[in-house]
Amino acid sequence: MKRNRLTFGLGTIGRDMVYSIVSMFLVFYLTDVIYLPGATMWWVTAIIFAARVFDALNDPVMGVIVDNTRTRWGKFKPWIAFGAVLSAVFTILMFTDFGLSGTAYIVIFAVIYLFWGMSFTANDIAYWSMLPSLSVDQREREKLGSIARICANVGLFFVVAGIVPITEALGARFGSLQKGYLAFAVLVAAIMLLGQCVTLFGVREPGTVVDKKNSTSLKELLGIIIKNDQLFFTALSMSLFMIGYMTTTGFGIYYFKYAYGDEGMYSIFAVILGVSQITALAVFPVFGKRFERKTLYTFAIGLITVGYIVFFFAPTDTMLFIGIAGMLLFLGQSFVQVLMLMFLTDSVDYGHWKLGKRNDSVSFAIQPFINKLGGAVGSGVMSAVIILSGIKDAESAADVTPEGLLMMKTAMLVFPPICIAASYIIYRAKYKIDKKMHAQIISDLKQKGEIT
């Protein structure tokens, strides 16, 4: 079991590096590195939004495909390998200069971005839907999920902290900042492939779950999600949370460049937050033993709410209050990360118990759906605000008007907590799987011979 914790977790490092550079910094690359003109940027914004929505809607379909896969290597690992290789290739192509502009650039960008999303989806759904099959014990799942999220955040914060100094250093070495970003994309793609090899060759599935009704048709897809009410309300709640969270994080580098006035402080800020978040993830299993999940979730949302209030009123001439606000936000979000995994994992067991059929991949397709929907809305809001506020055409903080800064702060720090508050209300009202209920679910499934 310890082997699986390590080999499953290590696979997330490179994956989250790749996802972070695309989801968080692609728009910045387009506006502040290769300086796309406004007309082209509006088209690119529409493409990113449409592609992410399509990709999110496609996630459950990919879940059906994975659930119906039968190979000598199982149903998860072939798609993990296939998706990893292709998404690594398309990540590199996304930051490659083809010497195009106007319509030609828009078309090539649309094709590459669409295929990147589809290939990452294949990997992502297969990867995370493997988790419920590794253990049926809630505590063991918390350990697996915590280690995986720690490794994922190592990848995320490597990119967030390193994006400015590493791309500048690589840019100086290869002759331009654009080439620096390309070299950085090659680096994170290579790390992703290495980490995925660790998972592919290291993870051993124990085979404790017996699914006697394996085949799932596309016609059954919507019914699986709707009839599993716990899965449905978890998806709705977490979608609202991720819309808020992704909107805030998307503005990060713009905030430090144009509001704080020092782009270099973004990396230092990211390191502090990364250490705080990883520490919180490491101690989560300790808190999980002592407190109910609803208590932990309420505590996490409380930290996030206070963090937003402090951040909005923090002066932009000092890091003290900005740093405190960021730590509160990311400490709370780190707990939510693991809890989200646990809610989805328990919903798989609930669906198996209620519907008589286990749909690991369809159920876990909800997680990338949530992330992509949050990313789509967050990226759309961010791109529109950057253009409308005049920040896109600014060269420094001095070029941004007070009205433009207020527009950015409102989108970054007012809209998100409204979404997060709504997500919490839905969770508390509708989610009912607690420790006692889950124990009964597992007991019933064992009596039926569907878990050994």
Coordinates of C-alpha atoms in Angstrom, one line a residue:
M1 CA 0.0 0.0 0.0
K2 CA 2.9 2.4 0.7
R3 CA 4.3 1.6 -2.7
N4 CA 1.0 2.8 -4.3
R5 CA 0.9 5.9 -2.2
L6 CA 4.3 7.0 -3.5
T7 CA 4.1 5.8 -7.1
F8 CA 0.5 7.1 -7.6
G9 CA 1.4 10.5 -6.0
L10 CA 4.6 11.1 -7.9
G11 CA 2.8 10.9 -11.2
T12 CA 0.9 14.1 -10.5
I13 CA 4.0 16.3 -10.3
G14 CA 4.6 16.7 -14.0
R15 CA 0.9 16.5 -14.9
D16 CA 0.2 19.6 -12.8
M17 CA 3.2 21.3 -14.2
V18 CA 1.8 20.9 -17.7
Y19 CA -1.7 21.8 -16.7
S20 CA -0.5 24.9 -14.7
I21 CA 1.6 26.4 -17.5
V22 CA -1.3 26.1 -19.9
S23 CA -4.2 27.0 -17.6
M24 CA -2.5 29.8 -15.7
F25 CA 0.1 31.3 -18.0
L26 CA -0.9 30.8 -21.6
V27 CA -2.9 34.0 -21.7
F28 CA 0.0 35.9 -20.1
Y29 CA 2.3 34.4 -22.7
L30 CA 0.0 35.6 -25.5
T31 CA -0.5 39.1 -24.1
D32 CA 2.9 39.9 -22.6
V33 CA 5.4 37.7 -24.4
I34 CA 4.3 37.5 -28.0
Y35 CA 2.0 40.5 -27.8
L36 CA -1.0 39.3 -29.8
P37 CA -3.0 42.3 -31.1
G38 CA -6.4 43.0 -29.5
A39 CA -8.5 41.6 -32.4
T40 CA -6.6 38.3 -32.4
M41 CA -6.7 38.1 -28.6
W42 CA -10.5 38.4 -28.6
W43 CA -10.6 35.4 -31.0
V44 CA -8.2 33.5 -28.9
T45 CA -10.2 34.2 -25.8
A46 CA -13.3 32.8 -27.5
I47 CA -11.4 29.7 -28.6
I48 CA -10.1 29.0 -25.2
F49 CA -13.5 29.4 -23.6
A50 CA -15.3 27.3 -26.2
A51 CA -12.6 24.6 -26.2
R52 CA -12.6 24.3 -22.4
V53 CA -16.4 24.0 -22.3
F54 CA -16.4 21.4 -25.0
D55 CA -13.6 19.5 -23.3
A56 CA -15.4 19.7 -19.9
L57 CA -18.6 18.3 -21.5
N58 CA -16.5 15.6 -23.2
D59 CA -15.1 14.4 -19.9
P60 CA -18.0 12.1 -19.0
V61 CA -17.9 10.6 -22.5
M62 CA -14.2 9.8 -21.9
G63 CA -15.2 8.3 -18.6
V64 CA -17.5 5.9 -20.4
I65 CA -14.7 5.0 -22.8
V66 CA -12.3 4.2 -19.9
D67 CA -15.0 2.3 -18.0
N68 CA -15.6 0.1 -21.1
T69 CA -11.9 -0.5 -21.8
R70 CA -10.6 -4.1 -21.4
T71 CA -6.9 -4.8 -21.9
R72 CA -4.2 -6.9 -20.4
W73 CA -3.0 -3.8 -18.6
G74 CA -6.4 -2.9 -17.2
K75 CA -8.7 -0.1 -18.1
F76 CA -6.7 2.9 -16.7
K77 CA -3.1 2.6 -17.6
P78 CA -3.4 2.5 -21.5
W79 CA -5.3 5.8 -21.4
I80 CA -2.8 7.3 -18.9
A81 CA 0.1 6.5 -21.2
F82 CA -1.7 7.6 -24.4
G83 CA -2.9 10.9 -23.0
A84 CA 0.5 11.7 -21.4
V85 CA 2.5 11.4 -24.6
L86 CA 0.0 13.4 -26.7
S87 CA -0.6 16.2 -24.2
A88 CA 3.2 16.6 -23.8
V89 CA 3.6 17.0 -27.5
F90 CA 0.7 19.5 -27.8
T91 CA 2.0 21.5 -24.8
I92 CA 5.3 22.0 -26.6
L93 CA 3.5 23.0 -29.9
M94 CA 1.4 25.5 -28.0
F95 CA 4.5 27.5 -27.1
T96 CA 6.2 27.1 -30.5
D97 CA 6.6 30.1 -32.8
F98 CA 5.4 29.1 -36.3
G99 CA 5.9 32.6 -37.6
L100 CA 2.1 33.0 -38.3
S101 CA -0.2 35.9 -37.6
G102 CA -3.9 36.8 -38.1
T103 CA -6.2 34.2 -39.3
A104 CA -3.5 31.6 -39.9
Y105 CA -2.4 31.9 -36.2
I106 CA -5.9 31.7 -34.9
V107 CA -6.7 28.5 -36.9
I108 CA -3.4 26.7 -35.8
F109 CA -3.9 27.8 -32.2
A110 CA -7.5 26.5 -32.2
V111 CA -6.4 23.1 -33.5
I112 CA -3.5 22.7 -31.1
Y113 CA -5.5 23.9 -28.1
L114 CA -8.4 21.6 -28.9
F115 CA -6.2 18.5 -29.3
W116 CA -4.2 19.4 -26.1
G117 CA -7.4 19.5 -24.1
M118 CA -8.6 16.1 -25.5
S119 CA -5.3 14.3 -24.9
F120 CA -4.9 15.7 -21.4
T121 CA -8.5 14.6 -20.7
A122 CA -7.7 11.0 -21.6
N123 CA -4.8 11.0 -19.2
D124 CA -6.5 13.0 -16.4
I125 CA -9.7 10.9 -16.2
A126 CA -7.9 7.6 -16.3
Y127 CA -5.4 8.7 -13.8
W128 CA -7.8 10.0 -11.1
S129 CA -10.4 7.3 -11.6
M130 CA -7.8 4.8 -10.7
L131 CA -7.9 6.1 -7.1
P132 CA -11.1 4.4 -5.8
S133 CA -9.8 1.0 -7.1
L134 CA -6.7 1.3 -4.9
S135 CA -8.5 1.0 -1.6
V136 CA -12.1 1.0 -0.2
D137 CA -10.9 2.3 3.2
Q138 CA -11.7 6.0 3.8
R139 CA -8.5 6.6 5.8
E140 CA -6.3 4.9 3.2
R141 CA -8.0 7.0 0.5
E142 CA -7.2 10.1 2.5
K143 CA -3.6 9.2 2.6
L144 CA -3.5 8.4 -1.1
G145 CA -5.3 11.6 -1.9
S146 CA -3.2 13.7 0.4
I147 CA 0.1 12.5 -1.0
A148 CA -1.2 12.9 -4.6
R149 CA -2.3 16.4 -3.9
I150 CA 1.0 17.3 -2.2
C151 CA 2.9 16.1 -5.3
A152 CA 0.5 17.9 -7.6
N153 CA 1.1 21.1 -5.6
V154 CA 4.8 20.6 -5.8
G155 CA 4.4 20.6 -9.6
L156 CA 2.0 23.6 -9.6
F157 CA 4.2 25.8 -7.4
F158 CA 7.3 24.9 -9.3
V159 CA 5.7 26.4 -12.3
V160 CA 4.2 29.4 -10.4
A161 CA 7.4 30.2 -8.6
G162 CA 9.7 29.4 -11.5
I163 CA 7.9 30.8 -14.5
V164 CA 9.4 34.3 -14.2
P165 CA 13.0 33.7 -13.3
I166 CA 13.4 30.4 -15.3
T167 CA 11.9 31.7 -18.5
E168 CA 13.9 34.9 -18.2
A169 CA 17.1 32.9 -17.7
L170 CA 16.2 30.5 -20.6
G171 CA 15.3 33.5 -22.7
A172 CA 18.6 35.1 -22.2
R173 CA 20.3 31.8 -23.1
F174 CA 18.3 31.2 -26.3
G175 CA 17.9 34.8 -27.5
S176 CA 14.3 35.7 -26.7
L177 CA 11.6 35.4 -23.9
Q178 CA 9.4 33.4 -26.4
K179 CA 12.2 30.8 -26.7
G180 CA 12.5 30.8 -23.0
Y181 CA 8.9 29.9 -22.6
L182 CA 9.3 27.2 -25.2
A183 CA 12.2 25.7 -23.4
F184 CA 10.3 25.8 -20.2
A185 CA 7.4 24.0 -21.9
V186 CA 9.8 21.2 -23.1
L187 CA 11.1 20.9 -19.5
V188 CA 7.7 20.4 -17.9
A189 CA 6.6 18.0 -20.6
A190 CA 9.6 15.9 -20.0
I191 CA 9.0 15.8 -16.3
M192 CA 5.4 14.8 -16.9
L193 CA 6.4 11.8 -19.0
L194 CA 9.0 10.7 -16.4
G195 CA 6.4 10.9 -13.6
Q196 CA 3.8 9.1 -15.6
C197 CA 6.2 6.2 -16.1
V198 CA 6.6 6.0 -12.4
T199 CA 2.9 5.6 -12.0
L200 CA 2.5 3.2 -15.0
F201 CA 5.2 0.8 -13.8
G202 CA 4.9 1.3 -10.1
V203 CA 1.2 1.2 -9.1
R204 CA -0.4 -2.2 -8.4
E205 CA -4.2 -2.4 -8.4
P206 CA -5.2 -4.8 -5.5
G207 CA -8.4 -6.0 -7.2
T208 CA -10.7 -5.7 -4.2
V209 CA -13.6 -4.3 -6.2
V210 CA -15.8 -6.7 -8.2
D211 CA -17.9 -5.0 -10.8
K212 CA -20.3 -7.5 -12.2
K213 CA -22.0 -5.1 -14.6
N214 CA -19.1 -3.5 -16.4
S215 CA -20.5 -2.3 -19.7
T216 CA -21.7 1.3 -19.8
S217 CA -23.4 2.8 -22.8
L218 CA -23.4 6.5 -23.8
K219 CA -27.2 6.5 -23.4
E220 CA -26.7 5.6 -19.7
L221 CA -24.2 8.5 -19.2
L222 CA -26.5 11.3 -18.1
G223 CA -28.6 8.9 -16.0
I224 CA -25.5 7.8 -14.1
I225 CA -24.7 11.3 -13.1
I226 CA -28.2 12.5 -12.3
K227 CA -29.4 9.3 -10.5
N228 CA -26.2 9.4 -8.3
D229 CA -27.5 12.4 -6.4
Q230 CA -24.4 12.7 -4.2
L231 CA -22.2 12.8 -7.3
F232 CA -24.5 15.4 -8.9
F233 CA -24.5 17.8 -5.9
T234 CA -20.8 17.4 -5.4
A235 CA -20.2 18.3 -9.0
L236 CA -22.5 21.4 -8.7
S237 CA -20.9 22.6 -5.5
M238 CA -17.3 22.0 -6.5
S239 CA -17.9 23.7 -9.9
L240 CA -18.9 26.9 -8.2
F241 CA -15.9 26.6 -5.9
M242 CA -13.4 26.1 -8.8
I243 CA -14.9 28.9 -10.8
G244 CA -14.1 31.3 -8.0
Y245 CA -10.7 29.8 -7.2
M246 CA -9.5 29.6 -10.9
T247 CA -10.7 33.2 -11.5
T248 CA -8.5 34.5 -8.6
T249 CA -5.4 32.5 -9.4
G250 CA -5.6 33.4 -13.1
F251 CA -5.1 37.1 -12.2
G252 CA -2.0 36.4 -10.0
I253 CA 0.8 37.5 -12.3
Y254 CA -1.1 40.5 -13.6
Y255 CA -1.8 41.6 -10.0
F256 CA 1.8 41.7 -9.1
K257 CA 2.9 43.3 -12.3
Y258 CA 0.3 46.0 -12.6
A259 CA -1.2 46.5 -9.0
Y260 CA 1.8 45.7 -6.8
G261 CA 4.2 47.0 -9.3
D262 CA 6.9 44.3 -9.0
E263 CA 6.4 41.2 -11.2
G264 CA 9.4 39.5 -9.6
M265 CA 7.6 39.3 -6.2
Y266 CA 5.1 36.9 -7.7
S267 CA 7.7 34.1 -7.5
I268 CA 8.5 34.8 -3.9
F269 CA 4.8 35.0 -3.0
A270 CA 4.3 31.7 -4.8
V271 CA 7.0 30.0 -2.8
I272 CA 5.6 31.1 0.5
L273 CA 2.1 30.0 -0.5
G274 CA 3.4 26.7 -1.9
V275 CA 5.2 25.8 1.4
S276 CA 2.0 26.7 3.3
Q277 CA -0.3 24.7 1.1
I278 CA 1.9 21.6 1.0
T279 CA 2.3 21.7 4.8
A280 CA -1.5 21.9 5.1
L281 CA -1.9 18.9 2.8
A282 CA 0.7 16.9 4.8
V283 CA -1.2 17.4 8.1
F284 CA -4.6 16.8 6.6
P285 CA -4.7 13.1 7.6
V286 CA -4.1 14.1 11.2
F287 CA -7.1 16.5 11.2
G288 CA -9.1 13.9 9.3
K289 CA -8.8 11.5 12.2
R290 CA -10.0 14.0 14.7
F291 CA -12.8 15.9 12.9
E292 CA -15.7 15.1 10.6
R293 CA -15.3 16.2 7.0
K294 CA -18.1 18.7 7.3
T295 CA -16.3 20.4 10.1
L296 CA -13.1 20.5 8.1
Y297 CA -14.9 21.9 5.1
T298 CA -16.5 24.6 7.1
F299 CA -13.2 25.5 8.6
A300 CA -11.6 25.7 5.2
I301 CA -14.3 27.9 3.7
G302 CA -13.9 30.2 6.8
L303 CA -10.2 30.6 6.1
I304 CA -10.8 31.3 2.5
T305 CA -13.5 34.0 3.2
V306 CA -11.2 35.8 5.7
G307 CA -8.4 35.6 3.1
Y308 CA -10.5 37.3 0.5
I309 CA -11.5 40.1 2.8
V310 CA -7.9 40.8 3.8
F311 CA -6.7 40.6 0.3
F312 CA -9.2 43.1 -1.1
F313 CA -8.4 45.8 1.5
A314 CA -4.6 45.0 1.6
P315 CA -2.4 48.0 0.6
T316 CA -0.4 47.4 -2.6
D317 CA 2.8 48.9 -1.2
T318 CA 3.7 46.1 1.2
M319 CA 3.7 42.3 1.1
L320 CA 2.6 41.8 4.7
F321 CA -1.1 41.8 4.3
I322 CA -1.0 40.4 0.8
G323 CA 1.1 37.5 2.2
I324 CA -1.3 36.8 5.1
A325 CA -4.3 36.9 2.8
G326 CA -2.7 34.5 0.4
M327 CA -1.7 32.1 3.1
L328 CA -5.3 32.0 4.4
L329 CA -6.7 31.4 0.9
F330 CA -4.3 28.6 0.0
L331 CA -4.4 26.9 3.4
G332 CA -8.2 26.7 3.1
Q333 CA -8.0 25.6 -0.6
S334 CA -5.5 22.8 0.2
F335 CA -8.1 21.2 2.6
V336 CA -10.8 21.6 -0.1
Q337 CA -8.6 19.9 -2.6
V338 CA -8.4 16.7 -0.6
L339 CA -12.0 16.9 0.5
M340 CA -13.1 17.2 -3.1
L341 CA -11.2 14.0 -3.9
M342 CA -12.8 12.2 -1.0
F343 CA -16.3 13.4 -1.8
L344 CA -16.0 12.1 -5.4
T345 CA -14.4 8.8 -4.2
D346 CA -17.1 8.1 -1.7
S347 CA -19.7 9.0 -4.4
V348 CA -18.3 6.1 -6.5
D349 CA -19.1 3.7 -3.7
Y350 CA -22.5 5.4 -3.2
G351 CA -23.4 5.0 -6.9
H352 CA -22.2 1.3 -6.8
W353 CA -24.5 0.8 -3.7
K354 CA -27.5 2.7 -5.0
L355 CA -27.5 1.8 -8.7
G356 CA -25.9 -1.6 -8.6
K357 CA -23.2 -0.6 -11.0
R358 CA -19.7 0.8 -10.4
N359 CA -18.7 3.6 -12.8
D360 CA -15.3 4.8 -11.5
S361 CA -14.2 6.7 -14.6
V362 CA -17.6 8.2 -15.4
S363 CA -17.8 9.4 -11.8
F364 CA -14.3 10.7 -11.7
A365 CA -14.7 12.4 -15.0
I366 CA -16.6 15.0 -12.9
Q367 CA -13.2 16.2 -11.4
P368 CA -11.6 17.3 -14.6
F369 CA -15.1 18.6 -15.7
I370 CA -15.1 20.8 -12.6
N371 CA -11.5 22.0 -13.1
K372 CA -12.1 22.7 -16.8
L373 CA -15.4 24.5 -16.3
G374 CA -13.7 26.6 -13.6
G375 CA -10.8 27.3 -15.8
A376 CA -13.0 28.2 -18.8
V377 CA -15.0 30.7 -16.8
G378 CA -12.0 32.0 -14.9
S379 CA -9.9 32.4 -18.1
G380 CA -12.8 34.1 -19.9
V381 CA -13.4 36.6 -17.1
M382 CA -9.6 37.2 -16.8
S383 CA -9.1 37.8 -20.5
A384 CA -12.1 40.1 -20.9
V385 CA -11.1 42.1 -17.9
I386 CA -7.5 42.4 -19.0
I387 CA -8.6 43.8 -22.4
L388 CA -11.4 46.0 -21.1
S389 CA -9.4 47.5 -18.2
G390 CA -6.6 48.6 -20.5
I391 CA -4.1 46.3 -18.8
K392 CA -3.3 44.5 -22.0
D393 CA -1.9 47.6 -23.6
A394 CA 0.0 48.8 -20.4
E395 CA 3.7 48.3 -20.1
S396 CA 3.9 48.9 -16.3
A397 CA 1.8 49.7 -13.3
A398 CA 2.0 53.4 -14.0
D399 CA 0.1 52.9 -17.3
V400 CA -3.0 51.4 -15.6
T401 CA -5.8 53.7 -14.5
P402 CA -7.4 53.5 -11.0
E403 CA -10.6 52.4 -12.7
G404 CA -8.7 49.6 -14.5
L405 CA -7.2 48.4 -11.2
L406 CA -10.6 48.4 -9.5
M407 CA -12.1 46.4 -12.3
M408 CA -9.3 43.8 -11.9
K409 CA -9.6 43.7 -8.1
T410 CA -13.4 43.3 -8.3
A411 CA -13.1 40.4 -10.8
M412 CA -10.3 38.8 -8.8
L413 CA -11.5 39.3 -5.2
V414 CA -15.3 40.0 -5.2
F415 CA -16.8 37.7 -7.8
P416 CA -14.9 34.6 -6.6
P417 CA -16.0 34.6 -2.9
I418 CA -19.7 34.9 -4.1
C419 CA -19.2 31.7 -6.1
I420 CA -17.5 29.9 -3.2
A421 CA -20.2 30.9 -0.7
A422 CA -22.8 29.5 -3.1
S423 CA -20.9 26.2 -3.3
Y424 CA -20.7 25.9 0.4
I425 CA -24.5 26.4 0.8
I426 CA -25.2 23.6 -1.7
Y427 CA -22.7 21.2 -0.1
R428 CA -24.1 21.7 3.4
A429 CA -27.7 21.3 2.2
K430 CA -27.3 18.3 -0.1
Y431 CA -24.3 16.2 0.7
K432 CA -25.1 13.4 3.2
I433 CA -22.3 10.7 3.0
D434 CA -20.6 10.8 6.4
K435 CA -18.4 8.2 8.1
K436 CA -21.3 6.1 9.4
M437 CA -23.1 6.0 6.1
H438 CA -20.0 5.1 4.1
A439 CA -19.3 2.2 6.5
Q440 CA -22.8 0.9 5.9
I441 CA -22.4 1.2 2.1
I442 CA -19.1 -0.8 2.2
S443 CA -20.7 -3.4 4.5
D444 CA -23.7 -3.9 2.2
L445 CA -21.4 -4.2 -0.9
K446 CA -19.3 -6.8 0.9
Q447 CA -22.4 -8.8 1.8
K448 CA -23.4 -8.8 -1.9
G449 CA -19.9 -10.0 -2.8
E450 CA -19.1 -6.9 -4.8
I451 CA -16.2 -5.9 -2.6
T452 CA -13.8 -8.5 -1.3

